[in-house]
Amino acid sequence: MTSVTVMVPMSIRRRGGRKQIIGPDGAPIRTGDDVPGAAETRGDPALVKALARAFRWRRMLEEGRYASIRELAAAEGVDRAYVGRVLNLTLLAPEVVVAILEGREPEGLTLTSAMDLPTCIWRERDQ
């Protein structure tokens, strides 16, 4: 009996609590369960959810549904400081938002690190 060993360069990375297989080209390997035509993002689920919340909360404040961050936080059942930190994500440059949604965010960028970065670096392109 002869055996053949096949080596496939790949790595397993955690993204938003999920394990993802990354192929040799750096792109995630898709499984047969992926539904064609479904609106899907390859971004970190925690970052994507926070971005969605941030823009939703900003819209709610701009429309006058809530008069303050404190009122919004009470209605959403979250801490006021958390709402403020998440709202800072709306200051991201559009290119950074697209990169996050496409899963092309810089290596090591997590929700915690994104919320803790000084907001002055987000819109460098406007200066």
JSON list of C-alpha atoms in Angstrom, two decimals:
[
{"chain": "A", "resi": 1, "resn": "MET", "atom": "CA", "xyz": [0.00, 0.00, 0.00]},
{"chain": "A", "resi": 2, "resn": "THR", "atom": "CA", "xyz": [1.30, 3.43, -0.99]},
{"chain": "A", "resi": 3, "resn": "SER", "atom": "CA", "xyz": [0.30, 6.63, 0.74]},
{"chain": "A", "resi": 4, "resn": "VAL", "atom": "CA", "xyz": [0.41, 10.15, -0.60]},
{"chain": "A", "resi": 5, "resn": "THR", "atom": "CA", "xyz": [0.57, 13.20, 1.61]},
{"chain": "A", "resi": 6, "resn": "VAL", "atom": "CA", "xyz": [-0.86, 16.41, 0.22]},
{"chain": "A", "resi": 7, "resn": "MET", "atom": "CA", "xyz": [0.15, 19.68, 1.90]},
{"chain": "A", "resi": 8, "resn": "VAL", "atom": "CA", "xyz": [-2.19, 22.64, 1.48]},
{"chain": "A", "resi": 9, "resn": "PRO", "atom": "CA", "xyz": [-0.91, 25.91, 2.92]},
{"chain": "A", "resi": 10, "resn": "MET", "atom": "CA", "xyz": [-3.77, 27.36, 4.96]},
{"chain": "A", "resi": 11, "resn": "SER", "atom": "CA", "xyz": [-4.42, 28.82, 8.34]},
{"chain": "A", "resi": 12, "resn": "ILE", "atom": "CA", "xyz": [-7.37, 28.99, 10.68]},
{"chain": "A", "resi": 13, "resn": "ARG", "atom": "CA", "xyz": [-8.23, 32.41, 12.09]},
{"chain": "A", "resi": 14, "resn": "ARG", "atom": "CA", "xyz": [-10.87, 33.57, 14.51]},
{"chain": "A", "resi": 15, "resn": "ARG", "atom": "CA", "xyz": [-13.20, 36.30, 13.26]},
{"chain": "A", "resi": 16, "resn": "GLY", "atom": "CA", "xyz": [-15.94, 37.46, 15.57]},
{"chain": "A", "resi": 17, "resn": "GLY", "atom": "CA", "xyz": [-15.91, 34.24, 17.54]},
{"chain": "A", "resi": 18, "resn": "ARG", "atom": "CA", "xyz": [-16.03, 32.05, 14.43]},
{"chain": "A", "resi": 19, "resn": "LYS", "atom": "CA", "xyz": [-13.21, 30.04, 12.98]},
{"chain": "A", "resi": 20, "resn": "GLN", "atom": "CA", "xyz": [-12.46, 30.69, 9.35]},
{"chain": "A", "resi": 21, "resn": "ILE", "atom": "CA", "xyz": [-10.14, 28.77, 7.03]},
{"chain": "A", "resi": 22, "resn": "ILE", "atom": "CA", "xyz": [-7.82, 31.10, 5.14]},
{"chain": "A", "resi": 23, "resn": "GLY", "atom": "CA", "xyz": [-6.33, 29.80, 1.89]},
{"chain": "A", "resi": 24, "resn": "PRO", "atom": "CA", "xyz": [-2.82, 30.38, 0.54]},
{"chain": "A", "resi": 25, "resn": "ASP", "atom": "CA", "xyz": [-3.94, 33.55, -1.28]},
{"chain": "A", "resi": 26, "resn": "GLY", "atom": "CA", "xyz": [-5.13, 35.07, 2.02]},
{"chain": "A", "resi": 27, "resn": "ALA", "atom": "CA", "xyz": [-8.83, 34.83, 1.12]},
{"chain": "A", "resi": 28, "resn": "PRO", "atom": "CA", "xyz": [-11.34, 32.88, 3.20]},
{"chain": "A", "resi": 29, "resn": "ILE", "atom": "CA", "xyz": [-12.29, 29.52, 1.73]},
{"chain": "A", "resi": 30, "resn": "ARG", "atom": "CA", "xyz": [-16.02, 29.34, 1.07]},
{"chain": "A", "resi": 31, "resn": "THR", "atom": "CA", "xyz": [-17.99, 26.24, 1.97]},
{"chain": "A", "resi": 32, "resn": "GLY", "atom": "CA", "xyz": [-20.70, 24.45, 0.02]},
{"chain": "A", "resi": 33, "resn": "ASP", "atom": "CA", "xyz": [-23.27, 25.81, 2.51]},
{"chain": "A", "resi": 34, "resn": "ASP", "atom": "CA", "xyz": [-22.83, 29.36, 1.22]},
{"chain": "A", "resi": 35, "resn": "VAL", "atom": "CA", "xyz": [-26.03, 30.47, -0.45]},
{"chain": "A", "resi": 36, "resn": "PRO", "atom": "CA", "xyz": [-25.46, 32.19, -3.81]},
{"chain": "A", "resi": 37, "resn": "GLY", "atom": "CA", "xyz": [-27.10, 35.58, -4.09]},
{"chain": "A", "resi": 38, "resn": "ALA", "atom": "CA", "xyz": [-27.43, 36.11, -0.34]},
{"chain": "A", "resi": 39, "resn": "ALA", "atom": "CA", "xyz": [-26.35, 39.51, 0.94]},
{"chain": "A", "resi": 40, "resn": "GLU", "atom": "CA", "xyz": [-23.33, 38.57, 2.99]},
{"chain": "A", "resi": 41, "resn": "THR", "atom": "CA", "xyz": [-20.26, 40.26, 4.35]},
{"chain": "A", "resi": 42, "resn": "ARG", "atom": "CA", "xyz": [-16.89, 38.67, 4.90]},
{"chain": "A", "resi": 43, "resn": "GLY", "atom": "CA", "xyz": [-16.09, 41.20, 7.59]},
{"chain": "A", "resi": 44, "resn": "ASP", "atom": "CA", "xyz": [-15.65, 40.57, 11.28]},
{"chain": "A", "resi": 45, "resn": "PRO", "atom": "CA", "xyz": [-19.22, 40.04, 12.55]},
{"chain": "A", "resi": 46, "resn": "ALA", "atom": "CA", "xyz": [-18.60, 42.07, 15.71]},
{"chain": "A", "resi": 47, "resn": "LEU", "atom": "CA", "xyz": [-17.27, 45.04, 13.72]},
{"chain": "A", "resi": 48, "resn": "VAL", "atom": "CA", "xyz": [-20.05, 44.82, 11.14]},
{"chain": "A", "resi": 49, "resn": "LYS", "atom": "CA", "xyz": [-22.73, 44.70, 13.84]},
{"chain": "A", "resi": 50, "resn": "ALA", "atom": "CA", "xyz": [-21.18, 47.66, 15.65]},
{"chain": "A", "resi": 51, "resn": "LEU", "atom": "CA", "xyz": [-21.05, 49.67, 12.41]},
{"chain": "A", "resi": 52, "resn": "ALA", "atom": "CA", "xyz": [-24.70, 48.91, 11.74]},
{"chain": "A", "resi": 53, "resn": "ARG", "atom": "CA", "xyz": [-25.64, 49.96, 15.26]},
{"chain": "A", "resi": 54, "resn": "ALA", "atom": "CA", "xyz": [-23.55, 53.11, 15.05]},
{"chain": "A", "resi": 55, "resn": "PHE", "atom": "CA", "xyz": [-25.15, 54.35, 11.85]},
{"chain": "A", "resi": 56, "resn": "ARG", "atom": "CA", "xyz": [-28.63, 53.37, 13.08]},
{"chain": "A", "resi": 57, "resn": "TRP", "atom": "CA", "xyz": [-28.11, 55.20, 16.36]},
{"chain": "A", "resi": 58, "resn": "ARG", "atom": "CA", "xyz": [-26.73, 58.27, 14.59]},
{"chain": "A", "resi": 59, "resn": "ARG", "atom": "CA", "xyz": [-29.77, 58.33, 12.30]},
{"chain": "A", "resi": 60, "resn": "MET", "atom": "CA", "xyz": [-32.10, 58.06, 15.31]},
{"chain": "A", "resi": 61, "resn": "LEU", "atom": "CA", "xyz": [-30.36, 61.01, 16.98]},
{"chain": "A", "resi": 62, "resn": "GLU", "atom": "CA", "xyz": [-30.36, 63.10, 13.78]},
{"chain": "A", "resi": 63, "resn": "GLU", "atom": "CA", "xyz": [-34.06, 62.43, 13.20]},
{"chain": "A", "resi": 64, "resn": "GLY", "atom": "CA", "xyz": [-34.85, 63.59, 16.73]},
{"chain": "A", "resi": 65, "resn": "ARG", "atom": "CA", "xyz": [-36.23, 60.26, 17.95]},
{"chain": "A", "resi": 66, "resn": "TYR", "atom": "CA", "xyz": [-33.96, 60.69, 20.97]},
{"chain": "A", "resi": 67, "resn": "ALA", "atom": "CA", "xyz": [-32.79, 64.01, 22.37]},
{"chain": "A", "resi": 68, "resn": "SER", "atom": "CA", "xyz": [-29.51, 62.75, 23.80]},
{"chain": "A", "resi": 69, "resn": "ILE", "atom": "CA", "xyz": [-27.10, 59.84, 23.95]},
{"chain": "A", "resi": 70, "resn": "ARG", "atom": "CA", "xyz": [-28.25, 59.22, 27.51]},
{"chain": "A", "resi": 71, "resn": "GLU", "atom": "CA", "xyz": [-31.88, 58.87, 26.37]},
{"chain": "A", "resi": 72, "resn": "LEU", "atom": "CA", "xyz": [-30.87, 56.61, 23.47]},
{"chain": "A", "resi": 73, "resn": "ALA", "atom": "CA", "xyz": [-28.78, 54.40, 25.76]},
{"chain": "A", "resi": 74, "resn": "ALA", "atom": "CA", "xyz": [-31.67, 54.02, 28.19]},
{"chain": "A", "resi": 75, "resn": "ALA", "atom": "CA", "xyz": [-34.04, 53.05, 25.37]},
{"chain": "A", "resi": 76, "resn": "GLU", "atom": "CA", "xyz": [-31.57, 50.52, 23.92]},
{"chain": "A", "resi": 77, "resn": "GLY", "atom": "CA", "xyz": [-30.67, 49.10, 27.34]},
{"chain": "A", "resi": 78, "resn": "VAL", "atom": "CA", "xyz": [-26.95, 49.75, 27.03]},
{"chain": "A", "resi": 79, "resn": "ASP", "atom": "CA", "xyz": [-24.44, 51.94, 28.84]},
{"chain": "A", "resi": 80, "resn": "ARG", "atom": "CA", "xyz": [-24.21, 55.60, 27.77]},
{"chain": "A", "resi": 81, "resn": "ALA", "atom": "CA", "xyz": [-20.42, 55.39, 27.44]},
{"chain": "A", "resi": 82, "resn": "TYR", "atom": "CA", "xyz": [-20.75, 52.38, 25.12]},
{"chain": "A", "resi": 83, "resn": "VAL", "atom": "CA", "xyz": [-23.18, 54.28, 22.88]},
{"chain": "A", "resi": 84, "resn": "GLY", "atom": "CA", "xyz": [-20.71, 57.16, 22.69]},
{"chain": "A", "resi": 85, "resn": "ARG", "atom": "CA", "xyz": [-17.82, 54.87, 21.80]},
{"chain": "A", "resi": 86, "resn": "VAL", "atom": "CA", "xyz": [-19.84, 53.02, 19.16]},
{"chain": "A", "resi": 87, "resn": "LEU", "atom": "CA", "xyz": [-21.04, 56.31, 17.66]},
{"chain": "A", "resi": 88, "resn": "ASN", "atom": "CA", "xyz": [-17.38, 57.21, 17.07]},
{"chain": "A", "resi": 89, "resn": "LEU", "atom": "CA", "xyz": [-17.35, 54.49, 14.40]},
{"chain": "A", "resi": 90, "resn": "THR", "atom": "CA", "xyz": [-19.53, 56.76, 12.24]},
{"chain": "A", "resi": 91, "resn": "LEU", "atom": "CA", "xyz": [-16.45, 58.98, 11.89]},
{"chain": "A", "resi": 92, "resn": "LEU", "atom": "CA", "xyz": [-14.60, 56.30, 9.95]},
{"chain": "A", "resi": 93, "resn": "ALA", "atom": "CA", "xyz": [-13.63, 57.24, 6.43]},
{"chain": "A", "resi": 94, "resn": "PRO", "atom": "CA", "xyz": [-15.94, 55.58, 3.88]},
{"chain": "A", "resi": 95, "resn": "GLU", "atom": "CA", "xyz": [-13.01, 53.59, 2.52]},
{"chain": "A", "resi": 96, "resn": "VAL", "atom": "CA", "xyz": [-12.38, 52.09, 5.96]},
{"chain": "A", "resi": 97, "resn": "VAL", "atom": "CA", "xyz": [-16.07, 51.15, 6.36]},
{"chain": "A", "resi": 98, "resn": "VAL", "atom": "CA", "xyz": [-16.05, 49.40, 2.98]},
{"chain": "A", "resi": 99, "resn": "ALA", "atom": "CA", "xyz": [-12.81, 47.60, 3.87]},
{"chain": "A", "resi": 100, "resn": "ILE", "atom": "CA", "xyz": [-14.37, 46.32, 7.11]},
{"chain": "A", "resi": 101, "resn": "LEU", "atom": "CA", "xyz": [-17.52, 45.15, 5.33]},
{"chain": "A", "resi": 102, "resn": "GLU", "atom": "CA", "xyz": [-15.45, 43.34, 2.70]},
{"chain": "A", "resi": 103, "resn": "GLY", "atom": "CA", "xyz": [-13.24, 41.70, 5.32]},
{"chain": "A", "resi": 104, "resn": "ARG", "atom": "CA", "xyz": [-10.18, 43.69, 4.29]},
{"chain": "A", "resi": 105, "resn": "GLU", "atom": "CA", "xyz": [-9.69, 45.47, 7.61]},
{"chain": "A", "resi": 106, "resn": "PRO", "atom": "CA", "xyz": [-6.10, 45.76, 8.80]},
{"chain": "A", "resi": 107, "resn": "GLU", "atom": "CA", "xyz": [-4.76, 42.68, 10.57]},
{"chain": "A", "resi": 108, "resn": "GLY", "atom": "CA", "xyz": [-5.48, 42.87, 14.27]},
{"chain": "A", "resi": 109, "resn": "LEU", "atom": "CA", "xyz": [-8.27, 45.44, 13.99]},
{"chain": "A", "resi": 110, "resn": "THR", "atom": "CA", "xyz": [-11.03, 44.39, 16.37]},
{"chain": "A", "resi": 111, "resn": "LEU", "atom": "CA", "xyz": [-14.11, 46.12, 17.67]},
{"chain": "A", "resi": 112, "resn": "THR", "atom": "CA", "xyz": [-12.34, 47.02, 20.89]},
{"chain": "A", "resi": 113, "resn": "SER", "atom": "CA", "xyz": [-9.30, 48.43, 19.14]},
{"chain": "A", "resi": 114, "resn": "ALA", "atom": "CA", "xyz": [-11.45, 50.34, 16.63]},
{"chain": "A", "resi": 115, "resn": "MET", "atom": "CA", "xyz": [-13.49, 52.00, 19.37]},
{"chain": "A", "resi": 116, "resn": "ASP", "atom": "CA", "xyz": [-10.35, 52.90, 21.36]},
{"chain": "A", "resi": 117, "resn": "LEU", "atom": "CA", "xyz": [-8.49, 54.57, 18.49]},
{"chain": "A", "resi": 118, "resn": "PRO", "atom": "CA", "xyz": [-8.39, 58.36, 18.54]},
{"chain": "A", "resi": 119, "resn": "THR", "atom": "CA", "xyz": [-11.04, 59.70, 16.17]},
{"chain": "A", "resi": 120, "resn": "CYS", "atom": "CA", "xyz": [-8.59, 62.18, 14.63]},
{"chain": "A", "resi": 121, "resn": "ILE", "atom": "CA", "xyz": [-7.00, 59.37, 12.56]},
{"chain": "A", "resi": 122, "resn": "TRP", "atom": "CA", "xyz": [-10.26, 58.26, 10.95]},
{"chain": "A", "resi": 123, "resn": "ARG", "atom": "CA", "xyz": [-10.77, 61.14, 8.57]},
{"chain": "A", "resi": 124, "resn": "GLU", "atom": "CA", "xyz": [-7.18, 61.87, 7.57]},
{"chain": "A", "resi": 125, "resn": "ARG", "atom": "CA", "xyz": [-8.29, 62.12, 3.95]},
{"chain": "A", "resi": 126, "resn": "ASP", "atom": "CA", "xyz": [-10.38, 65.24, 4.76]},
{"chain": "A", "resi": 127, "resn": "GLN", "atom": "CA", "xyz": [-7.34, 67.23, 5.92]}
]
